[in-house]
Every structure is written in structure tokens, then in C-alpha cells.
N, CA, C and O atoms as a printed pandas DataFrame, in Angstrom:
     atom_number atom_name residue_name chain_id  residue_number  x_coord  y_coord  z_coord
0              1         N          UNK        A               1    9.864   38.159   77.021
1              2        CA          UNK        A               1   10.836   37.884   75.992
2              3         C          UNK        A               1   10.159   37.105   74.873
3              4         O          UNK        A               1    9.308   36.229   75.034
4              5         N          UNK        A               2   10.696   37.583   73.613
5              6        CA          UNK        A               2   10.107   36.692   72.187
6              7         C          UNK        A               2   11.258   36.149   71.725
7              8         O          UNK        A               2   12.067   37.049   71.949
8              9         N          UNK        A               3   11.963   35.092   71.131
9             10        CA          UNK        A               3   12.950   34.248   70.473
10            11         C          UNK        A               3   12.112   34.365   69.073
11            12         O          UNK        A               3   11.186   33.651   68.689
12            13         N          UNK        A               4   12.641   35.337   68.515
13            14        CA          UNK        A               4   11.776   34.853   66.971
14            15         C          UNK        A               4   12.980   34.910   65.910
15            16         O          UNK        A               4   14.069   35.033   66.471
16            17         N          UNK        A               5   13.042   34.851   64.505
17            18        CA          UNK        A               5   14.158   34.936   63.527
18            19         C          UNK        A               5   13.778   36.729   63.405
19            20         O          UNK        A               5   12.802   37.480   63.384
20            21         N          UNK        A               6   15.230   36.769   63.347
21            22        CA          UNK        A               6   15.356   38.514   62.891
22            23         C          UNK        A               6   15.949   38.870   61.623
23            24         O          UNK        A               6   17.082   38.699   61.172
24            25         N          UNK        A               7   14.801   39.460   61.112
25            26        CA          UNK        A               7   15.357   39.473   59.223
26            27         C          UNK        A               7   16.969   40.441   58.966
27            28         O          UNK        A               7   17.937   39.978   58.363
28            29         N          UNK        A               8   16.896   42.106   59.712
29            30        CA          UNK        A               8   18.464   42.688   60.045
30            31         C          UNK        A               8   19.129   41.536   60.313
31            32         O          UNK        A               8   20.083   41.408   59.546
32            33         N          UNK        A               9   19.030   40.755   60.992
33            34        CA          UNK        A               9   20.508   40.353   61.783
34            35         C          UNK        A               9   20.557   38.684   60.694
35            36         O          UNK        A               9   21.490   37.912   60.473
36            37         N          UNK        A              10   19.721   38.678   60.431
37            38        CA          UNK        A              10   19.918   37.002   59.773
38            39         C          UNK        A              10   20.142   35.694   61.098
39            40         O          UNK        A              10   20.977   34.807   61.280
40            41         N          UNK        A              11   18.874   36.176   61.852
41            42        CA          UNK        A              11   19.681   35.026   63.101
42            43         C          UNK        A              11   18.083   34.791   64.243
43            44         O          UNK        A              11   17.022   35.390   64.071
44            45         N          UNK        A              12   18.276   34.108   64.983
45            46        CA          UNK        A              12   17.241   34.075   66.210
46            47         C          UNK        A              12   17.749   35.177   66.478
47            48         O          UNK        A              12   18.821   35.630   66.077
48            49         N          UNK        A              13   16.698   35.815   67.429
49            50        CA          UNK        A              13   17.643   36.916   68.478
50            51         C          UNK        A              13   16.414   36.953   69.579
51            52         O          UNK        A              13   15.335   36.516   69.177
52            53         N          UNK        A              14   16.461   37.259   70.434
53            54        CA          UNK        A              14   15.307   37.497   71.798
54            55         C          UNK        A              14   14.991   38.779   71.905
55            56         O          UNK        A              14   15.939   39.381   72.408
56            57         N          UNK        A              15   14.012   39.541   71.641
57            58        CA          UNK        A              15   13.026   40.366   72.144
58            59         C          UNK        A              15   12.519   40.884   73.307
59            60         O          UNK        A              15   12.131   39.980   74.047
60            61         N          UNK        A              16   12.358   42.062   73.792
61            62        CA          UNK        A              16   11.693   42.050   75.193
62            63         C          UNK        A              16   10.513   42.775   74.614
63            64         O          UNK        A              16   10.497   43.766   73.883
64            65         N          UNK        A              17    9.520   42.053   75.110
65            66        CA          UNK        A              17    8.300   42.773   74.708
66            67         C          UNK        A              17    7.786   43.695   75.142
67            68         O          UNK        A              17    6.868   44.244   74.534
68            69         N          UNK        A              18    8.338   44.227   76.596
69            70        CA          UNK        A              18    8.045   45.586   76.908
70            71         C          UNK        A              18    8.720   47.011   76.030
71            72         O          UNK        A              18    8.400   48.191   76.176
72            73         N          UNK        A              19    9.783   46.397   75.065
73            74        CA          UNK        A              19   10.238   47.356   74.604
74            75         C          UNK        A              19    9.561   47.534   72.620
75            76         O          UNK        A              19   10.043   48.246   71.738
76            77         N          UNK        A              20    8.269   46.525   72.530
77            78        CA          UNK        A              20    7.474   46.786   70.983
78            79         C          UNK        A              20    6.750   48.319   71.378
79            80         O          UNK        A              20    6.445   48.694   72.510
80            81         N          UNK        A              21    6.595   48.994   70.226
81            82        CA          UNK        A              21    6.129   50.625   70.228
82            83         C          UNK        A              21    4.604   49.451   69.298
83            84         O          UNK        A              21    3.605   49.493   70.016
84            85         N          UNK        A              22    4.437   48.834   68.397
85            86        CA          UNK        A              22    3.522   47.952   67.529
86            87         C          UNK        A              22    3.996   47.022   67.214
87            88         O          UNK        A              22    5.200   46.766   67.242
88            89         N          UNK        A              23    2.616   45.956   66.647
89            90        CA          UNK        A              23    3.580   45.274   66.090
90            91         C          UNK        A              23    2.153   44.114   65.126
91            92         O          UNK        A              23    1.157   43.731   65.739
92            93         N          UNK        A              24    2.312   43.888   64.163
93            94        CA          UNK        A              24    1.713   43.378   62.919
94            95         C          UNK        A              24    1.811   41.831   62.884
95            96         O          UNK        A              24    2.924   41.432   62.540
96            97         N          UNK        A              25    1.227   41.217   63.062
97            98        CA          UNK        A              25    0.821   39.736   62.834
98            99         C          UNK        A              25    0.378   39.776   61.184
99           100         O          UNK        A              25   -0.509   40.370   60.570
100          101         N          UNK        A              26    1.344   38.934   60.836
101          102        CA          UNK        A              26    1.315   38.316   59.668
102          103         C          UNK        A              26    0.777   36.825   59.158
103          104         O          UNK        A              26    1.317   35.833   59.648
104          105         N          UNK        A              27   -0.102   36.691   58.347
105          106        CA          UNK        A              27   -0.679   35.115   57.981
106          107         C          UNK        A              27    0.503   34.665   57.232
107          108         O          UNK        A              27    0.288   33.486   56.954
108          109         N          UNK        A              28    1.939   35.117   56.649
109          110        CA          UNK        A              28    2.862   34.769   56.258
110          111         C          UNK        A              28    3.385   33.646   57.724
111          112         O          UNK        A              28    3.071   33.939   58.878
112          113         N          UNK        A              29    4.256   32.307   57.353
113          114        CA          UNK        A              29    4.645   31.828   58.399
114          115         C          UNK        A              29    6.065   31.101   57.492
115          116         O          UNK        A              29    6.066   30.738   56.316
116          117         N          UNK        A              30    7.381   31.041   58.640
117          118        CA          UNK        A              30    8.228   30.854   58.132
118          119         C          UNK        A              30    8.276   29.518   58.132
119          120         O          UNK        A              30    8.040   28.805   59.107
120          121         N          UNK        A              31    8.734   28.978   56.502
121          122        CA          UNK        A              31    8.954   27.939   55.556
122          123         C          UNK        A              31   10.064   26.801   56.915
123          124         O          UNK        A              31   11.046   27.054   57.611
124          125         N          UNK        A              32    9.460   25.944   56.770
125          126        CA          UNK        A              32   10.024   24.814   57.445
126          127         C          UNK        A              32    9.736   24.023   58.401
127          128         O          UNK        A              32    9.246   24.743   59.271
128          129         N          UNK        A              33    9.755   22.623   58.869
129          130        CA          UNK        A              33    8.751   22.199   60.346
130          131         C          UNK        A              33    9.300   22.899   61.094
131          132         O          UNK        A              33   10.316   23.582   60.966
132          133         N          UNK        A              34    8.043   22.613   62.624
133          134        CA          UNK        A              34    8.322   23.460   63.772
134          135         C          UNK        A              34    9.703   22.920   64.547
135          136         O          UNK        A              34   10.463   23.676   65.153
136          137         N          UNK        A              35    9.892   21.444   64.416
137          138        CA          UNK        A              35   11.015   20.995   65.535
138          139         C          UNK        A              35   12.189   21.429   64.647
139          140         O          UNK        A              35   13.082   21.649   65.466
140          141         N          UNK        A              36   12.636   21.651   63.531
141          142        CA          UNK        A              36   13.921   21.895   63.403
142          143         C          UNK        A              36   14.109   23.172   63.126
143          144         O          UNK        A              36   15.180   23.512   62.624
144          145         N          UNK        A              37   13.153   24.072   63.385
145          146        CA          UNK        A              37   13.156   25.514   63.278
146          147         C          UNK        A              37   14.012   25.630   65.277
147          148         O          UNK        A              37   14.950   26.270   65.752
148          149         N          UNK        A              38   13.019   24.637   65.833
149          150        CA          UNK        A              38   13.477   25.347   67.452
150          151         C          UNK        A              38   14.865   24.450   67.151
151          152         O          UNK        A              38   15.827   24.909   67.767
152          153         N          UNK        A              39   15.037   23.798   66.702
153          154        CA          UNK        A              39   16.854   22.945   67.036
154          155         C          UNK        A              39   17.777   23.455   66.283
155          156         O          UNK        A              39   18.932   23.219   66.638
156          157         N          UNK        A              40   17.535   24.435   64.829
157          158        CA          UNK        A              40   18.480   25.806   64.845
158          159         C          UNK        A              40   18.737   26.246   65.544
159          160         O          UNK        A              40   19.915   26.237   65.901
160          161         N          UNK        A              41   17.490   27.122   66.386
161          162        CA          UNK        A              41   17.356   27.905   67.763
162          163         C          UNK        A              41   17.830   27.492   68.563
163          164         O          UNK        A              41   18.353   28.250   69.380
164          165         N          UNK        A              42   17.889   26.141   68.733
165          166        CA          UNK        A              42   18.857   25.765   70.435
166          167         C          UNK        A              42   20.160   26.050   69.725
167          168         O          UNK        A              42   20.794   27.084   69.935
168          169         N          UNK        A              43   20.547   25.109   68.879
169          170        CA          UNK        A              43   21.902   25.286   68.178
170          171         C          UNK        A              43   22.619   26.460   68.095
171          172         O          UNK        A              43   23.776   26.511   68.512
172          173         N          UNK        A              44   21.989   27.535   67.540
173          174        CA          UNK        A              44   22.438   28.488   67.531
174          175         C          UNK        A              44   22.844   29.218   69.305
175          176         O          UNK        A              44   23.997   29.620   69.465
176          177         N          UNK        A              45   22.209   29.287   70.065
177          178        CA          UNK        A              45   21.994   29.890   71.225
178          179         C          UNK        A              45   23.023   28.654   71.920
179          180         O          UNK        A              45   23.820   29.387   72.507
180          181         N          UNK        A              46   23.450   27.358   72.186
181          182        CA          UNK        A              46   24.957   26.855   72.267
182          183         C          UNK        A              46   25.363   27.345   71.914
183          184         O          UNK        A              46   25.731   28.225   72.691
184          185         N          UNK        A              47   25.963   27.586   70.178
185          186        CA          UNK        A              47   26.850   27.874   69.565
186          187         C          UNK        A              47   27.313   29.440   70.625
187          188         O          UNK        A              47   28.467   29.539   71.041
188          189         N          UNK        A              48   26.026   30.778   71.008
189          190        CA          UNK        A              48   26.426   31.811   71.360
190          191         C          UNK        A              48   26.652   31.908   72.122
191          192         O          UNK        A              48   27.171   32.976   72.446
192          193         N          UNK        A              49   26.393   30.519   73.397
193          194        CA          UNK        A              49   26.994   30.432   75.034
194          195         C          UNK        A              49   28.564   30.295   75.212
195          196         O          UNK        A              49   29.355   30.889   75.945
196          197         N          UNK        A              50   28.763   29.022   74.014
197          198        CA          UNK        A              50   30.349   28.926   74.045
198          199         C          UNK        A              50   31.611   29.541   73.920
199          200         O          UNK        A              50   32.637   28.879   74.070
């Protein structure tokens, strides 16, 4: 599984990596520190348990 931001959906979403056909590493990296990028990510993923 990958937890990364998904540009379609506008959101975290989880990945299974057995299901990439490719996939492109980018030197682009998304704008913001690392701890409140993952405390969206928890946040959000509460918000989708409740």
C-alpha cells in the first residue's frame, strides 16, 4: 500500500502497489513540511473512519 495525495480525487487516498502497470518519480515534491502533510493525512483518514 502507498498513502500518497491524489491529484483526480483532491485527497490522500491509498494505493496498492501490486495494482501500478508504471510509474514515474518526479524531482517535483509537494509544497509544505513533512509533519503537517502526515496530520492532514491522519485527519483526513479520522474524518473517513467516522
Amino acid at each position: 500500500m502507498l498513502a500518497a495525495w491524489c491529484e483526480q480525487r483532491s485527497a490522500f487516498r491509498h494505493f496498492r502497489l501490486d495494482r501500478f502497470h508504471a510509474c514515474t518519480v518526479l524531482e517535483e515534491r509537494y509544497p509544505g513540511r513533512r509533519h503537517v502533510i502526515v496530520e492532514r493525512w491522519r485527519q483526513q483518514d479520522r474524518d473517513w473512519r467516522s
